[in-house]
C-alpha cells in the first residue's frame, strides 16, 4: 500500500528481537519492568469478576470520563464536560490516530517537532497529510532540547491544519516551558491551527519541573485536542486505556472516526483506571520520584562508560551522544552494542524525518528496576574499557 511504503518493521520491534536473541538487557523499548499500584490491578480483576465484560459505551465508561474531567479540573483548572468533551480510546495511540484521521484532509500540513514519536508520521501518511517537522536541538547552554522560534514560525503556512505537541517529550526528555507553549499558542491562534497534544508523560516530570497543558493557554481550549493515557502514569503500558479531551465539535469528529476503528476500549480496565485517577495519585508521585532517581542512576552509568548524556526533565528516556566513544552512526552502533555489550538501545535517527539529524544520538530507557540499570551500567562500563 503506497501510503505505508517506508513503514516496515519498527526499530523497536527489531531491537527487542535482537535483545531477546542476544540475551541482552532491553533499554530500547520504553516499558517498566514492575507493576502499577496494587489497587489498580486488583480493581481490574474485581470488575472482570463482577461482570464488567460486555461492550462499554462508545465514548467510554461514564465513571472514567468523570474521573478524567475531575482530574483535569483539579490539577490544571481545565473544564471539560465528561459527556461530550472526554472520549476514551485504546491507548493514546488510538486517540492520536483518530484525531489525525478525523481532522487532517489530503494535502493538509501537520507541523510537529522532531525527534518525534513514531506513530505520528504513520497516521499523517494514512490521512494523506504532509508532515512539516521542526527540529529540536540542544539549547545554547546544552541543558535541554528546544526549537528555534523562527523555524517554527516558518513551518506554519496557510496550508497548516494541525500542530502536534508532545510534552513531556519522548525521546529528548524536554518539558516545554510556558514561553515555548505561548509561542506555539500564538501561531495556532493567528493561523487558525488545531493543536493535538500528546501528554502521556504528564505526571512523570523531574526536579520540580511542572507539566503545563497547551489547552490551558489563552484561546487554546477551543482549538486543542489533548491526549493522555493510563499506560505511563500507572505503569500499565499493556492496558491501552487512553483519552482525548477537547471542545465538543472536535471530540465529535474524533468519535465519528473512532467508532469504526476500535469503537470502544476494555470496560473493566476503564473502571479500574477511573478509581486510580481518584485514589492513586500519591502512588504516581512516589513513582515519579523513583523514576527521577533511576534517571540519575542510568545517566551516571552512561557517563562512566563514556557517553555524553543529555538532561531529561520528564519521560522514561535519556538521550546519549556516542561521538565521545568514537562513533557517529547510531543504527550501526546499537546493532553492535546489543551483541558486544549485551545492552539494547534505540538509535535516535528513527525519530527524525531527515535521517542525518540525530545520527550520533541513542535513546536509553531508565524505567527499569535498579538492579537491571546497574547491570546494564556495569556491562557498558566493561564494554567501554575494551
Ligand atoms: C508510550 C507513548 C504513547 C503510547 O501511549 P499508549 O497509551 O500506550 O497508546 C504515545 N505517545 C508517546 C510519546 C509515548 O511515549
Coordinates of C-alpha atoms and ligand atoms in Angstrom, one line a residue:
X1 CA 0.0 0.0 0.0
X2 CA 1.7 3.1 -1.2
X3 CA 0.7 5.3 1.7
X4 CA 2.5 3.0 4.1
X5 CA 5.6 2.5 1.9
X6 CA 8.6 3.3 4.1
X7 CA 7.0 2.0 7.2
X8 CA 8.4 -1.5 7.7
X9 CA 9.2 -3.3 10.9
X10 CA 9.8 -0.7 13.6
X11 CA 13.3 -0.4 15.1
X12 CA 11.6 -1.1 18.5
X13 CA 10.5 -4.5 17.3
X14 CA 13.8 -5.2 15.7
X15 CA 15.8 -4.2 18.8
X16 CA 13.6 -6.2 21.1
X17 CA 14.0 -9.2 18.9
X18 CA 17.8 -8.7 18.8
X19 CA 17.9 -8.2 22.5
X20 CA 16.0 -11.5 23.1
X21 CA 18.3 -13.4 20.7
X22 CA 21.4 -12.0 22.4
X23 CA 20.1 -12.3 25.9
X24 CA 20.7 -8.5 26.2
X25 CA 19.2 -6.1 28.7
X26 CA 16.5 -4.2 26.8
X27 CA 16.7 -0.5 27.4
X28 CA 15.3 0.1 23.9
X29 CA 11.5 -0.1 24.3
X30 CA 10.0 2.1 27.0
X31 CA 8.1 -0.1 29.3
X32 CA 8.5 -0.6 33.1
X33 CA 9.5 -4.0 34.5
X34 CA 7.4 -3.5 37.6
X35 CA 3.7 -3.3 38.0
X36 CA 1.3 -0.4 38.7
X37 CA -0.5 0.2 42.0
X38 CA -1.9 -2.9 43.7
X39 CA -5.4 -1.4 43.9
X40 CA -5.5 -0.8 40.2
X41 CA -4.5 -4.4 39.3
X42 CA -7.0 -5.8 41.9
X43 CA -9.7 -3.4 40.8
X44 CA -9.4 -4.6 37.2
X45 CA -9.7 -8.3 38.3
X46 CA -12.7 -7.4 40.5
X47 CA -14.5 -5.6 37.8
X48 CA -14.0 -8.6 35.5
X49 CA -15.3 -11.0 38.2
X50 CA -18.3 -8.7 38.8
X51 CA -19.4 -8.9 35.2
X52 CA -18.0 -5.8 33.5
X53 CA -17.3 -7.7 30.4
X54 CA -19.6 -6.5 27.7
X55 CA -19.3 -3.5 25.4
X56 CA -18.9 -0.3 27.3
X57 CA -20.5 2.8 25.7
X58 CA -18.6 4.0 22.6
X59 CA -17.3 7.2 24.3
X60 CA -16.1 5.2 27.3
X61 CA -17.4 4.3 30.7
X62 CA -19.1 7.3 32.4
X63 CA -17.0 6.6 35.6
X64 CA -13.7 7.1 33.7
X65 CA -14.9 10.2 31.8
X66 CA -16.0 11.8 35.0
X67 CA -12.7 10.9 36.7
X68 CA -10.7 12.3 33.8
X69 CA -12.7 15.6 33.8
X70 CA -12.4 15.9 37.6
X71 CA -8.6 15.3 37.4
X72 CA -8.1 17.8 34.6
X73 CA -10.1 20.4 36.5
X74 CA -8.3 19.8 39.8
X75 CA -4.7 19.7 38.5
X76 CA -4.9 22.2 35.6
X77 CA -8.1 24.2 36.1
X78 CA -9.4 22.9 32.8
X79 CA -13.2 22.4 32.5
X80 CA -14.4 19.5 30.2
X81 CA -18.0 18.2 30.0
X82 CA -17.4 14.5 30.7
X83 CA -20.3 13.5 28.4
X84 CA -19.3 15.4 25.3
X85 CA -15.7 16.6 25.7
X86 CA -13.9 13.5 27.1
X87 CA -13.6 10.4 24.9
X88 CA -11.9 7.1 25.9
X89 CA -9.7 5.4 23.3
X90 CA -7.5 2.3 23.1
X91 CA -4.4 4.0 24.5
X92 CA -3.1 7.4 23.5
X93 CA -2.1 5.8 20.2
X94 CA -5.6 5.3 19.0
X95 CA -6.6 8.7 20.3
X96 CA -3.9 10.3 18.2
X97 CA -4.7 8.2 15.2
X98 CA -8.4 9.0 15.3
X99 CA -7.7 12.7 15.8
X100 CA -5.4 13.0 12.8
X101 CA -7.7 10.9 10.6
X102 CA -10.7 13.0 11.7
X103 CA -9.2 16.4 11.1
X104 CA -6.4 16.2 8.5
X105 CA -7.6 16.3 4.9
X106 CA -5.4 15.1 2.0
X107 CA -2.7 17.7 1.4
X108 CA -3.2 19.4 4.7
X109 CA 0.1 20.2 6.5
X110 CA 0.9 19.0 10.0
X111 CA 3.6 20.7 11.9
X112 CA 5.4 18.6 14.5
X113 CA 8.6 18.5 16.5
X114 CA 11.4 16.1 15.7
X115 CA 12.7 13.8 17.0
X116 CA 9.1 12.5 17.1
X117 CA 7.2 9.6 18.4
X118 CA 6.9 7.1 15.6
X119 CA 3.1 6.8 15.2
X120 CA 2.6 10.5 14.2
X121 CA 4.2 10.1 10.8
X122 CA 2.3 6.9 10.0
X123 CA -1.1 8.4 10.8
X124 CA -0.3 11.6 8.9
X125 CA 0.6 9.4 5.9
X126 CA -2.6 7.4 6.3
X127 CA -4.6 10.7 6.3
X128 CA -2.5 11.7 3.2
X129 CA -1.4 14.8 5.1
X130 CA 2.0 16.4 4.7
X131 CA 4.4 16.4 7.6
X132 CA 6.3 19.6 8.4
X133 CA 9.0 18.8 11.1
X134 CA 10.7 21.4 13.2
X135 CA 13.9 20.1 14.8
X136 CA 14.5 20.3 18.5
X137 CA 18.2 20.9 19.2
X138 CA 20.3 21.3 22.3
X139 CA 19.9 24.8 23.8
X140 CA 22.9 27.2 23.9
X141 CA 23.9 26.0 27.4
X142 CA 23.3 22.4 26.3
X143 CA 20.8 21.9 29.2
X144 CA 17.8 20.8 27.2
X145 CA 16.4 20.4 23.7
X146 CA 14.3 23.2 22.3
X147 CA 13.2 24.7 19.0
X148 CA 14.1 27.9 17.1
X149 CA 11.1 30.2 17.2
X150 CA 11.8 31.4 13.6
X151 CA 12.0 27.9 12.3
X152 CA 8.6 27.1 14.0
X153 CA 7.0 30.3 12.6
X154 CA 8.3 29.4 9.1
X155 CA 6.9 25.9 9.3
X156 CA 3.3 27.3 9.8
X157 CA 1.7 28.2 6.4
X158 CA -1.8 28.8 5.2
X159 CA -1.9 25.1 4.5
X160 CA -1.2 24.1 8.1
X161 CA -4.2 22.3 9.7
X162 CA -2.6 20.9 12.8
X163 CA 0.4 21.1 15.1
X164 CA 1.3 18.1 17.2
X165 CA 2.9 18.9 20.6
X166 CA 4.4 16.1 22.7
X167 CA 5.3 17.3 26.2
X168 CA 7.0 15.9 28.3
X169 CA 8.8 14.9 25.1
X170 CA 9.8 11.4 24.0
X171 CA 12.8 10.9 23.3
X172 CA 14.6 14.1 24.4
X173 CA 13.0 14.4 27.9
X174 CA 12.2 18.1 27.3
X175 CA 9.3 19.6 29.1
X176 CA 8.1 22.6 27.1
X177 CA 8.1 25.9 29.1
X178 CA 5.3 28.3 29.4
X179 CA 7.2 30.6 27.0
X180 CA 7.6 27.9 24.4
X181 CA 3.9 26.9 24.7
X182 CA 2.9 30.6 24.4
X183 CA 4.8 30.9 21.1
X184 CA 3.0 27.7 19.8
X185 CA -0.3 29.0 21.0
X186 CA 0.2 32.4 19.3
X187 CA 0.9 30.7 16.0
X188 CA -2.2 28.5 16.4
X189 CA -4.5 31.4 17.1
X190 CA -3.1 33.6 14.3
X191 CA -3.3 30.9 11.7
X192 CA -6.4 29.1 12.9
X193 CA -4.5 25.9 13.5
X194 CA -5.7 22.9 15.6
X195 CA -3.3 21.7 18.3
X196 CA -3.1 18.0 19.2
X197 CA -1.1 17.3 22.3
X198 CA 0.4 14.1 23.5
X199 CA 0.7 14.3 27.3
X200 CA 1.2 10.6 28.2
X201 CA 4.1 11.6 30.5
X202 CA 2.2 14.5 32.1
X203 CA 2.9 13.1 35.6
X204 CA 6.5 12.0 35.0
X205 CA 8.4 15.2 35.3
X206 CA 11.6 15.7 37.4
X207 CA 13.5 18.2 39.6
X208 CA 10.2 20.1 40.3
X209 CA 9.7 21.0 36.6
X210 CA 5.9 21.2 36.1
X211 CA 4.0 20.0 33.0
X212 CA 1.7 22.6 31.6
X213 CA -1.0 21.6 29.1
X214 CA -1.2 23.7 26.0
X215 CA -5.0 23.8 26.3
X216 CA -4.6 26.0 29.5
X217 CA -3.1 28.9 27.5
X218 CA -5.4 31.8 26.4
X219 CA -7.5 30.9 23.4
X220 CA -6.3 27.3 23.2
X221 CA -9.0 25.3 25.0
X222 CA -11.3 25.8 22.0
X223 CA -8.8 24.6 19.4
X224 CA -6.9 21.9 21.3
X225 CA -7.3 18.1 21.5
X226 CA -5.4 16.9 24.5
X227 CA -4.4 13.2 24.7
X228 CA -3.3 11.2 27.7
X229 CA -3.3 7.7 28.9
X230 CA -3.1 5.3 31.9
X231 CA -0.1 3.4 30.5
X232 CA 2.8 5.6 31.6
X233 CA 1.0 7.2 34.6
X234 CA 0.2 3.9 36.3
X235 CA 2.9 1.6 34.8
X236 CA 0.4 -0.5 32.8
X237 CA 1.6 0.1 29.3
X238 CA -0.1 -3.1 28.1
X239 CA -3.5 -1.9 29.1
X240 CA -4.0 0.6 26.4
X241 CA -6.6 2.9 28.1
X242 CA -6.3 6.5 26.8
X243 CA -8.4 9.5 26.5
X244 CA -8.9 12.5 24.2
X245 CA -10.2 15.8 25.7
X246 CA -11.3 18.9 23.7
X247 CA -14.2 21.1 22.6
X248 CA -17.3 19.2 21.6
X249 CA -17.1 19.6 17.8
X250 CA -13.5 18.3 17.7
X251 CA -14.3 15.4 20.0
X252 CA -17.3 14.6 17.9
X253 CA -15.1 14.4 14.8
X254 CA -12.7 12.0 16.6
X255 CA -15.7 9.9 17.8
X256 CA -17.1 9.7 14.3
X257 CA -13.8 8.2 13.1
X258 CA -13.0 6.0 16.1
X259 CA -16.4 4.3 16.2
X260 CA -15.2 2.4 13.1
X261 CA -11.6 1.9 14.2
X262 CA -11.9 0.3 17.7
X263 CA -15.4 1.5 18.7
X264 CA -14.6 1.2 22.4
X265 CA -11.9 0.1 24.9
X266 CA -11.7 -2.5 27.6
X267 CA -14.5 -1.8 30.1
X268 CA -13.3 -3.4 33.3
X269 CA -9.9 -1.7 33.0
X270 CA -11.6 1.6 32.4
X271 CA -13.4 1.3 35.7
X272 CA -10.1 0.4 37.5
X273 CA -8.3 3.4 35.9
X274 CA -11.2 5.7 37.0
X275 CA -10.6 4.6 40.6
X276 CA -6.9 5.0 40.3
X277 CA -7.2 8.6 38.9
X278 CA -9.2 9.4 42.1
X279 CA -7.2 7.4 44.6
X280 CA -3.7 6.6 43.5
X281 CA -2.1 9.9 42.6
X282 CA 0.2 9.5 45.7
X283 CA 1.4 6.3 44.2
X284 CA 2.1 8.2 40.9
X285 CA 4.1 10.9 42.8
X286 CA 6.2 8.3 44.5
X287 CA 6.7 6.5 41.2
X288 CA 7.8 9.8 39.6
X289 CA 10.4 10.3 42.4
X290 CA 11.7 6.8 41.9
X291 CA 12.0 7.4 38.2
X292 CA 14.0 10.6 38.8
X293 CA 16.5 8.5 40.8
X294 CA 16.6 5.9 38.0
X295 CA 17.3 8.7 35.5
X296 CA 20.3 9.7 37.6
X297 CA 21.4 6.1 38.1
X298 CA 21.4 5.3 34.4
X299 CA 22.8 8.7 33.4
X300 CA 25.8 8.2 35.7
X301 CA 26.3 4.7 34.3
X302 CA 26.3 6.0 30.8
X303 CA 28.6 8.9 31.6
X304 CA 31.1 6.4 33.3
X305 CA 31.0 4.3 30.1
X306 CA 32.0 7.4 28.0
X307 CA 28.7 8.7 26.6
X308 CA 27.8 12.4 26.7
X309 CA 24.4 12.3 28.4
X310 CA 21.5 14.8 27.8
X311 CA 19.4 16.3 30.6
X312 CA 16.0 14.7 30.9
X313 CA 13.2 16.8 32.5
X314 CA 10.5 14.2 32.1
X315 CA 9.5 10.8 30.4
X316 CA 11.2 7.4 30.5
X317 CA 14.3 8.3 28.4
X318 CA 17.8 9.7 28.3
X319 CA 19.5 10.7 25.0
X320 CA 23.2 9.8 24.8
X321 CA 25.7 11.1 22.3
X322 CA 28.0 8.4 21.0
X323 CA 30.7 10.7 19.5
X324 CA 32.9 10.7 22.6
X325 CA 33.1 7.0 22.1
X326 CA 34.4 7.4 18.6
X327 CA 31.1 6.5 16.8
X328 CA 28.8 8.6 14.7
X329 CA 26.2 6.2 13.3
X330 CA 23.6 5.3 15.9
X331 CA 22.0 2.5 13.9
X332 CA 25.2 0.6 13.3
X333 CA 26.2 1.4 16.9
X334 CA 23.1 -0.1 18.6
X335 CA 23.2 -3.2 16.4
X336 CA 26.8 -3.9 17.5
X337 CA 26.2 -2.8 21.1
X338 CA 23.5 -5.4 21.6
X339 CA 26.0 -8.2 20.8
X340 CA 29.2 -6.7 22.2
X341 CA 27.9 -5.2 25.4
X342 CA 24.6 -7.1 25.9
X343 CA 22.5 -3.9 26.2
X344 CA 19.8 -2.8 23.7
X345 CA 19.0 0.8 22.9
X346 CA 17.3 2.7 20.1
X347 CA 19.1 4.9 17.6
X348 CA 17.5 8.4 17.7
X349 CA 17.7 8.6 13.9
X350 CA 14.4 6.8 13.6
X351 CA 12.7 9.7 15.3
X352 CA 13.7 12.2 12.6
X353 CA 12.3 12.9 9.1
X354 CA 15.8 13.8 8.0
X355 CA 17.9 10.7 8.8
X356 CA 21.1 12.8 9.0
X357 CA 19.7 14.6 12.1
X358 CA 20.3 12.7 15.3
X359 CA 22.7 10.2 13.7
X360 CA 25.0 10.4 16.7
X361 CA 22.3 10.0 19.3
X362 CA 21.0 6.9 21.0
X363 CA 18.0 6.6 23.3
X364 CA 18.1 4.6 26.5
X365 CA 15.0 3.8 28.7
X366 CA 15.5 4.1 32.5
X367 CA 12.0 2.8 33.6
X368 CA 13.6 -0.4 34.9
X369 CA 14.4 -2.0 38.3
X370 CA 17.6 -0.6 39.9
X371 CA 19.4 -3.9 39.6
X372 CA 18.7 -4.0 35.9
X373 CA 20.0 -0.5 35.4
X374 CA 23.1 -1.4 37.5
X375 CA 23.8 -4.5 35.5
X376 CA 23.4 -2.5 32.2
X377 CA 25.8 0.2 33.5
X378 CA 28.3 -2.5 34.5
X379 CA 28.1 -4.1 31.1
X380 CA 28.5 -0.7 29.3
X381 CA 31.5 0.2 31.5
X382 CA 33.2 -3.1 30.9
X383 CA 32.5 -2.7 27.1
X384 CA 33.7 0.9 27.2
X385 CA 37.1 -0.2 28.6
X386 CA 37.8 -2.7 25.9
Ligands
LIG1 C1 4.1 5.4 25.0 C2 3.7 6.6 24.2 C3 2.5 6.7 23.6 C4 1.5 5.5 23.6 O1 0.6 5.5 24.6 P1 -0.5 4.3 24.7 O2 -1.4 4.8 25.7 O3 0.3 3.1 25.1 O4 -1.1 4.2 23.4 C5 2.1 7.8 22.9 N1 3.0 8.8 22.8 C6 4.2 8.8 23.4 C7 5.1 10.0 23.3 C8 4.6 7.7 24.1 O5 5.9 7.6 24.6

